[in-house]
């Protein structure tokens, strides 16, 4: 009994420490967004009164409306396209049998091993030759065929009841209609989970947008935040408010789809 | 043809020709990284130029320094230079890396620009063979900022600090510590900045004139490391972590001095309560051969891309403002605290102003004089890699490892990394 209590206590202590470690940076970000740079530098850990001042400064330095429009446009469009293209691929790999299917699939998976740094320059050259540099299209294009999402959809499709497809085929439903009207509704939570993953990756993307976007009018929130922090004497209050503002949309998306996300991760077909 | 028709035709023709003139206007694009410093200064330069040449405007793109370098590397490495700007700001420590890794990428300007009007050390940074690339911009000329009141309490006058070695600096520091309880300086044990200052003051660097690694047998570096160790051991250096704590030791009055680049002036002056209590003396010197009392920390310069369609216009712009306009240098000193490496600037009114914060000392005039004397060194291609290797060994040095062993390890680590 005592031993049981002790291990429970140890568990709680461990969990509390983990919770603190993961929550503290978040807390600090919130606190810092309400403090002036001088207070942040002196290590102040309580809420201050400079929130409005920081926000006003941020708003004068950054065209928030435009930056949010750019970031949302890229995030939403690339999420939608990624979901369509990659789910089709995942579905295809699982449902249509062919001799070389797994060879192609394995080759695709292997490409996940190539670090982005190695792809960057060839990709940049491709975009330059296609005359797409400095467009939002160039930011989205390389992310749309996401191998990870293809993999994720194939894994989830494995538990999708194939009888549904057979039944539809017997009824003479065309293949694309099966995909749209049979597969989509059943896999709703898988799509939701994938939506969150892709949306967050796209919203937080930094390196690739940085390289292909040149004009200030096209920049995303992360690029703007990074240039705020590069001053020789950075204004931490403004940067923190900017970071909070940049975090809100991903939080909103996550909480709005949290239920489906958990369901999607634990297996979508009941 | 009626009179009115002629009038109409003439008006149309005039209209067209004016439209043509507008279409010919040149917009120079620039990449820089600090909205309050180099970006603002370049905007000022652009406005001054446009006022004289209405057909040229300057547009500055504010991009973080690391990001700027990443973009520049990607474009130059892929050869896709279409999206590069006309002018780009590059940090001096990194300049050779770009000039050597991408030959032909930057425009040589020695035929157009009179480089003798700039601090020689700065021109050296952008020279390869007989070609000189770029326009020197700000300098990080160093000085020893000290609190006259604290040093007076310990029995030292301004005279006692004018021409000293770092050894003497440590002795003074010990007295200050004993009599006032304050440390002589703040030092971040992870930041080799002060070591670089000491090294360059003796005309030495991690690399020799030909760019070969020169660490193991580098007398200036060895003495610098010994000094840092002694400062820490003797307790005259207050350990700090990161930039804000380091500056904090000065603003809160915990330390009696700070020796670094002129760009710290704004931070030193940020506590108005200390007005009149500060002075600036020349940087203390080493005892090795070639030791001087001037050095540099940081600084950057403007480069024109060879791929730019507006190359000639960009060079003409830089040449007119940055190498001739003394008034411009007065303005950026007053507005932004920027000390240019253009030597003629020091004669201007702003440089000759007596600063009440420094009890009437003409600090910028002193800094301007020192700028001209900064020893030339070859920053080579791998200053940051060398810095990292040095930082990794600093804890061992401070814990008592023999200096020669430390030097050997740094050289080994650096060689492993860059080969």
PDB file of C-alpha atoms in Angstrom, chain B residues 133-326:
ATOM      1  CA  UNK B 133      34.823  45.324 -53.323  1.00  0.00           C
ATOM      2  CA  UNK B 134      32.263  47.279 -51.352  1.00  0.00           C
ATOM      3  CA  UNK B 135      31.920  50.539 -49.510  1.00  0.00           C
ATOM      4  CA  UNK B 136      33.083  50.581 -45.878  1.00  0.00           C
ATOM      5  CA  UNK B 137      30.303  51.438 -43.470  1.00  0.00           C
ATOM      6  CA  UNK B 138      30.265  51.429 -39.659  1.00  0.00           C
ATOM      7  CA  UNK B 139      33.200  50.756 -37.391  1.00  0.00           C
ATOM      8  CA  UNK B 140      33.375  49.060 -34.020  1.00  0.00           C
ATOM      9  CA  UNK B 141      36.432  51.052 -32.930  1.00  0.00           C
ATOM     10  CA  UNK B 142      37.053  50.254 -29.284  1.00  0.00           C
ATOM     11  CA  UNK B 143      37.705  52.306 -26.196  1.00  0.00           C
ATOM     12  CA  UNK B 144      37.785  51.804 -22.450  1.00  0.00           C
ATOM     13  CA  UNK B 145      34.685  53.412 -20.943  1.00  0.00           C
ATOM     14  CA  UNK B 146      35.199  53.934 -17.213  1.00  0.00           C
ATOM     15  CA  UNK B 147      33.496  55.471 -14.189  1.00  0.00           C
ATOM     16  CA  UNK B 148      35.589  58.428 -13.061  1.00  0.00           C
ATOM     17  CA  UNK B 149      33.940  58.491  -9.614  1.00  0.00           C
ATOM     18  CA  UNK B 150      34.621  54.832  -8.795  1.00  0.00           C
ATOM     19  CA  UNK B 151      38.217  55.081  -9.967  1.00  0.00           C
ATOM     20  CA  UNK B 152      38.701  58.315  -8.008  1.00  0.00           C
ATOM     21  CA  UNK B 153      37.448  56.518  -4.881  1.00  0.00           C
ATOM     22  CA  UNK B 154      40.170  53.963  -5.471  1.00  0.00           C
ATOM     23  CA  UNK B 155      42.729  56.741  -5.933  1.00  0.00           C
ATOM     24  CA  UNK B 156      43.146  56.832  -9.706  1.00  0.00           C
ATOM     25  CA  UNK B 157      43.006  59.868 -11.987  1.00  0.00           C
ATOM     26  CA  UNK B 158      42.308  60.067 -15.698  1.00  0.00           C
ATOM     27  CA  UNK B 159      46.068  60.264 -16.277  1.00  0.00           C
ATOM     28  CA  UNK B 160      46.559  56.865 -14.650  1.00  0.00           C
ATOM     29  CA  UNK B 161      44.329  55.250 -17.277  1.00  0.00           C
ATOM     30  CA  UNK B 162      45.528  56.862 -20.482  1.00  0.00           C
ATOM     31  CA  UNK B 163      48.368  54.629 -21.526  1.00  0.00           C
ATOM     32  CA  UNK B 164      48.152  51.310 -19.725  1.00  0.00           C
ATOM     33  CA  UNK B 165      48.749  47.649 -20.416  1.00  0.00           C
ATOM     34  CA  UNK B 166      46.119  45.030 -19.610  1.00  0.00           C
ATOM     35  CA  UNK B 167      48.387  43.845 -16.784  1.00  0.00           C
ATOM     36  CA  UNK B 168      48.234  47.300 -15.254  1.00  0.00           C
ATOM     37  CA  UNK B 169      44.465  47.231 -15.853  1.00  0.00           C
ATOM     38  CA  UNK B 170      44.254  44.123 -13.680  1.00  0.00           C
ATOM     39  CA  UNK B 171      46.373  45.715 -10.942  1.00  0.00           C
ATOM     40  CA  UNK B 172      44.138  48.785 -10.964  1.00  0.00           C
ATOM     41  CA  UNK B 173      41.148  46.470 -10.883  1.00  0.00           C
ATOM     42  CA  UNK B 174      42.423  44.757  -7.763  1.00  0.00           C
ATOM     43  CA  UNK B 175      42.770  48.086  -5.973  1.00  0.00           C
ATOM     44  CA  UNK B 176      39.303  49.139  -7.121  1.00  0.00           C
ATOM     45  CA  UNK B 177      37.856  45.875  -5.860  1.00  0.00           C
ATOM     46  CA  UNK B 178      39.619  46.238  -2.518  1.00  0.00           C
ATOM     47  CA  UNK B 179      38.707  49.876  -1.925  1.00  0.00           C
ATOM     48  CA  UNK B 180      35.214  50.100  -3.423  1.00  0.00           C
ATOM     49  CA  UNK B 181      34.040  46.494  -3.515  1.00  0.00           C
ATOM     50  CA  UNK B 182      33.136  46.842  -7.199  1.00  0.00           C
ATOM     51  CA  UNK B 183      34.447  44.761 -10.041  1.00  0.00           C
ATOM     52  CA  UNK B 184      36.500  46.371 -12.797  1.00  0.00           C
ATOM     53  CA  UNK B 185      34.492  44.858 -15.659  1.00  0.00           C
ATOM     54  CA  UNK B 186      31.656  42.517 -16.563  1.00  0.00           C
ATOM     55  CA  UNK B 187      32.694  39.479 -18.567  1.00  0.00           C
ATOM     56  CA  UNK B 188      30.603  36.804 -20.224  1.00  0.00           C
ATOM     57  CA  UNK B 189      32.734  33.642 -20.025  1.00  0.00           C
ATOM     58  CA  UNK B 190      31.051  32.331 -23.187  1.00  0.00           C
ATOM     59  CA  UNK B 191      31.705  35.382 -25.322  1.00  0.00           C
ATOM     60  CA  UNK B 192      35.171  35.759 -26.867  1.00  0.00           C
ATOM     61  CA  UNK B 193      34.480  39.393 -27.880  1.00  0.00           C
ATOM     62  CA  UNK B 194      37.075  40.894 -25.545  1.00  0.00           C
ATOM     63  CA  UNK B 195      39.657  38.347 -26.668  1.00  0.00           C
ATOM     64  CA  UNK B 196      39.090  39.411 -30.276  1.00  0.00           C
ATOM     65  CA  UNK B 197      39.514  43.050 -29.241  1.00  0.00           C
ATOM     66  CA  UNK B 198      42.856  42.273 -27.556  1.00  0.00           C
ATOM     67  CA  UNK B 199      44.059  40.159 -30.448  1.00  0.00           C
ATOM     68  CA  UNK B 200      43.298  42.715 -33.157  1.00  0.00           C
ATOM     69  CA  UNK B 201      44.854  45.525 -31.108  1.00  0.00           C
ATOM     70  CA  UNK B 202      48.185  43.758 -31.676  1.00  0.00           C
ATOM     71  CA  UNK B 203      47.507  43.282 -35.382  1.00  0.00           C
ATOM     72  CA  UNK B 204      46.820  39.590 -34.941  1.00  0.00           C
ATOM     73  CA  UNK B 205      43.875  37.301 -35.675  1.00  0.00           C
ATOM     74  CA  UNK B 206      42.905  33.613 -35.744  1.00  0.00           C
ATOM     75  CA  UNK B 207      44.370  33.616 -39.274  1.00  0.00           C
ATOM     76  CA  UNK B 208      47.605  34.971 -40.666  1.00  0.00           C
ATOM     77  CA  UNK B 209      47.912  37.352 -43.621  1.00  0.00           C
ATOM     78  CA  UNK B 210      47.489  34.465 -46.063  1.00  0.00           C
ATOM     79  CA  UNK B 211      44.419  33.107 -44.356  1.00  0.00           C
ATOM     80  CA  UNK B 212      46.101  30.107 -42.704  1.00  0.00           C
ATOM     81  CA  UNK B 213      45.011  29.107 -39.216  1.00  0.00           C
ATOM     82  CA  UNK B 214      47.309  30.832 -36.713  1.00  0.00           C
ATOM     83  CA  UNK B 215      46.312  29.834 -33.202  1.00  0.00           C
ATOM     84  CA  UNK B 216      48.812  27.451 -31.636  1.00  0.00           C
ATOM     85  CA  UNK B 217      51.778  29.797 -31.932  1.00  0.00           C
ATOM     86  CA  UNK B 218      49.850  33.064 -31.782  1.00  0.00           C
ATOM     87  CA  UNK B 219      51.557  35.168 -29.095  1.00  0.00           C
ATOM     88  CA  UNK B 220      48.832  37.829 -29.023  1.00  0.00           C
ATOM     89  CA  UNK B 221      46.071  35.250 -28.613  1.00  0.00           C
ATOM     90  CA  UNK B 222      48.078  33.491 -25.925  1.00  0.00           C
ATOM     91  CA  UNK B 223      48.527  36.678 -23.933  1.00  0.00           C
ATOM     92  CA  UNK B 224      44.830  37.517 -24.373  1.00  0.00           C
ATOM     93  CA  UNK B 225      43.791  34.139 -22.998  1.00  0.00           C
ATOM     94  CA  UNK B 226      46.155  34.503 -20.041  1.00  0.00           C
ATOM     95  CA  UNK B 227      44.697  37.926 -19.305  1.00  0.00           C
ATOM     96  CA  UNK B 228      41.113  36.688 -19.410  1.00  0.00           C
ATOM     97  CA  UNK B 229      42.104  33.864 -17.061  1.00  0.00           C
ATOM     98  CA  UNK B 230      43.846  36.270 -14.674  1.00  0.00           C
ATOM     99  CA  UNK B 231      40.911  38.686 -14.697  1.00  0.00           C
ATOM    100  CA  UNK B 232      38.572  35.883 -13.724  1.00  0.00           C
ATOM    101  CA  UNK B 233      40.941  34.438 -11.108  1.00  0.00           C
ATOM    102  CA  UNK B 234      41.669  37.762  -9.449  1.00  0.00           C
ATOM    103  CA  UNK B 235      37.966  38.447  -9.045  1.00  0.00           C
ATOM    104  CA  UNK B 236      38.013  41.763 -10.908  1.00  0.00           C
ATOM    105  CA  UNK B 237      35.699  40.404 -13.625  1.00  0.00           C
ATOM    106  CA  UNK B 238      32.051  40.034 -12.709  1.00  0.00           C
ATOM    107  CA  UNK B 239      30.698  36.973 -14.539  1.00  0.00           C
ATOM    108  CA  UNK B 240      27.634  37.727 -16.673  1.00  0.00           C
ATOM    109  CA  UNK B 241      25.368  35.683 -18.904  1.00  0.00           C
ATOM    110  CA  UNK B 242      24.266  37.139 -22.194  1.00  0.00           C
ATOM    111  CA  UNK B 243      24.017  40.629 -23.549  1.00  0.00           C
ATOM    112  CA  UNK B 244      21.465  42.218 -21.232  1.00  0.00           C
ATOM    113  CA  UNK B 245      23.185  41.148 -18.045  1.00  0.00           C
ATOM    114  CA  UNK B 246      26.493  42.392 -19.404  1.00  0.00           C
ATOM    115  CA  UNK B 247      25.070  45.814 -20.219  1.00  0.00           C
ATOM    116  CA  UNK B 248      23.152  45.654 -16.949  1.00  0.00           C
ATOM    117  CA  UNK B 249      26.368  45.597 -14.896  1.00  0.00           C
ATOM    118  CA  UNK B 250      27.231  48.967 -16.428  1.00  0.00           C
ATOM    119  CA  UNK B 251      23.834  50.610 -16.108  1.00  0.00           C
ATOM    120  CA  UNK B 252      23.344  49.486 -12.516  1.00  0.00           C
ATOM    121  CA  UNK B 253      26.783  50.747 -11.495  1.00  0.00           C
ATOM    122  CA  UNK B 254      28.138  47.329 -10.486  1.00  0.00           C
ATOM    123  CA  UNK B 255      31.328  47.634 -12.525  1.00  0.00           C
ATOM    124  CA  UNK B 256      33.857  50.401 -13.059  1.00  0.00           C
ATOM    125  CA  UNK B 257      34.571  49.982 -16.763  1.00  0.00           C
ATOM    126  CA  UNK B 258      33.611  48.365 -20.055  1.00  0.00           C
ATOM    127  CA  UNK B 259      35.993  47.974 -22.970  1.00  0.00           C
ATOM    128  CA  UNK B 260      34.247  47.344 -26.252  1.00  0.00           C
ATOM    129  CA  UNK B 261      33.117  48.838 -29.573  1.00  0.00           C
ATOM    130  CA  UNK B 262      31.867  52.417 -29.898  1.00  0.00           C
ATOM    131  CA  UNK B 263      28.351  51.131 -30.574  1.00  0.00           C
ATOM    132  CA  UNK B 264      27.969  50.538 -26.822  1.00  0.00           C
ATOM    133  CA  UNK B 265      27.862  54.316 -26.250  1.00  0.00           C
ATOM    134  CA  UNK B 266      24.066  54.443 -26.462  1.00  0.00           C
ATOM    135  CA  UNK B 267      23.732  51.653 -23.897  1.00  0.00           C
ATOM    136  CA  UNK B 268      26.234  53.249 -21.517  1.00  0.00           C
ATOM    137  CA  UNK B 269      24.329  56.517 -21.725  1.00  0.00           C
ATOM    138  CA  UNK B 270      20.968  54.900 -21.076  1.00  0.00           C
ATOM    139  CA  UNK B 271      21.110  55.596 -17.330  1.00  0.00           C
ATOM    140  CA  UNK B 272      20.852  59.400 -16.987  1.00  0.00           C
ATOM    141  CA  UNK B 273      21.760  59.210 -13.269  1.00  0.00           C
ATOM    142  CA  UNK B 274      25.340  58.450 -14.277  1.00  0.00           C
ATOM    143  CA  UNK B 275      25.689  61.569 -16.415  1.00  0.00           C
ATOM    144  CA  UNK B 276      29.048  63.274 -15.988  1.00  0.00           C
ATOM    145  CA  UNK B 277      30.557  60.228 -14.281  1.00  0.00           C
ATOM    146  CA  UNK B 278      31.919  58.502 -17.381  1.00  0.00           C
ATOM    147  CA  UNK B 279      35.042  58.982 -19.479  1.00  0.00           C
ATOM    148  CA  UNK B 280      36.625  57.088 -22.362  1.00  0.00           C
ATOM    149  CA  UNK B 281      40.309  56.170 -22.463  1.00  0.00           C
ATOM    150  CA  UNK B 282      42.195  54.351 -25.219  1.00  0.00           C
ATOM    151  CA  UNK B 283      41.978  50.560 -25.168  1.00  0.00           C
ATOM    152  CA  UNK B 284      44.639  49.019 -22.886  1.00  0.00           C
ATOM    153  CA  UNK B 285      47.408  47.283 -24.811  1.00  0.00           C
ATOM    154  CA  UNK B 286      49.076  43.899 -24.810  1.00  0.00           C
ATOM    155  CA  UNK B 287      52.826  43.528 -24.313  1.00  0.00           C
ATOM    156  CA  UNK B 288      53.555  41.447 -27.415  1.00  0.00           C
ATOM    157  CA  UNK B 289      55.260  42.867 -30.460  1.00  0.00           C
ATOM    158  CA  UNK B 290      53.054  45.156 -32.523  1.00  0.00           C
ATOM    159  CA  UNK B 291      50.737  45.999 -29.627  1.00  0.00           C
ATOM    160  CA  UNK B 292      48.695  49.187 -30.066  1.00  0.00           C
ATOM    161  CA  UNK B 293      45.928  50.942 -28.173  1.00  0.00           C
ATOM    162  CA  UNK B 294      43.317  50.738 -30.895  1.00  0.00           C
ATOM    163  CA  UNK B 295      41.125  47.867 -31.922  1.00  0.00           C
ATOM    164  CA  UNK B 296      37.777  46.985 -33.414  1.00  0.00           C
ATOM    165  CA  UNK B 297      34.759  44.826 -32.598  1.00  0.00           C
ATOM    166  CA  UNK B 298      32.170  44.158 -35.297  1.00  0.00           C
ATOM    167  CA  UNK B 299      31.156  46.435 -38.148  1.00  0.00           C
ATOM    168  CA  UNK B 300      29.738  45.888 -41.617  1.00  0.00           C
ATOM    169  CA  UNK B 301      29.954  47.205 -45.173  1.00  0.00           C
ATOM    170  CA  UNK B 302      27.858  47.669 -48.314  1.00  0.00           C
ATOM    171  CA  UNK B 303      28.421  45.519 -51.402  1.00  0.00           C
ATOM    172  CA  UNK B 304      27.004  45.862 -54.908  1.00  0.00           C
ATOM    173  CA  UNK B 305      25.935  42.699 -56.738  1.00  0.00           C
ATOM    174  CA  UNK B 306      27.521  42.211 -60.140  1.00  0.00           C
ATOM    175  CA  UNK B 307      24.286  40.662 -61.382  1.00  0.00           C
ATOM    176  CA  UNK B 308      22.367  43.852 -60.661  1.00  0.00           C
ATOM    177  CA  UNK B 309      20.877  45.658 -63.649  1.00  0.00           C
ATOM    178  CA  UNK B 310      21.412  48.916 -61.793  1.00  0.00           C
ATOM    179  CA  UNK B 311      25.014  48.215 -60.874  1.00  0.00           C
ATOM    180  CA  UNK B 312      26.421  51.518 -62.087  1.00  0.00           C
ATOM    181  CA  UNK B 313      23.635  53.533 -60.499  1.00  0.00           C
ATOM    182  CA  UNK B 314      24.170  51.669 -57.211  1.00  0.00           C
ATOM    183  CA  UNK B 315      27.906  52.365 -57.216  1.00  0.00           C
ATOM    184  CA  UNK B 316      27.331  56.016 -58.097  1.00  0.00           C
ATOM    185  CA  UNK B 317      24.869  56.325 -55.218  1.00  0.00           C
ATOM    186  CA  UNK B 318      27.160  54.727 -52.634  1.00  0.00           C
ATOM    187  CA  UNK B 319      30.136  56.673 -53.894  1.00  0.00           C
ATOM    188  CA  UNK B 320      28.392  60.007 -53.658  1.00  0.00           C
ATOM    189  CA  UNK B 321      26.838  59.628 -50.205  1.00  0.00           C
ATOM    190  CA  UNK B 322      29.197  57.331 -48.307  1.00  0.00           C
ATOM    191  CA  UNK B 323      32.519  58.620 -49.568  1.00  0.00           C
ATOM    192  CA  UNK B 324      31.828  62.333 -49.830  1.00  0.00           C
ATOM    193  CA  UNK B 325      28.862  63.525 -47.799  1.00  0.00           C
ATOM    194  CA  UNK B 326      30.282  64.689 -44.452  1.00  0.00           C
TER     195      UNK B 326
END
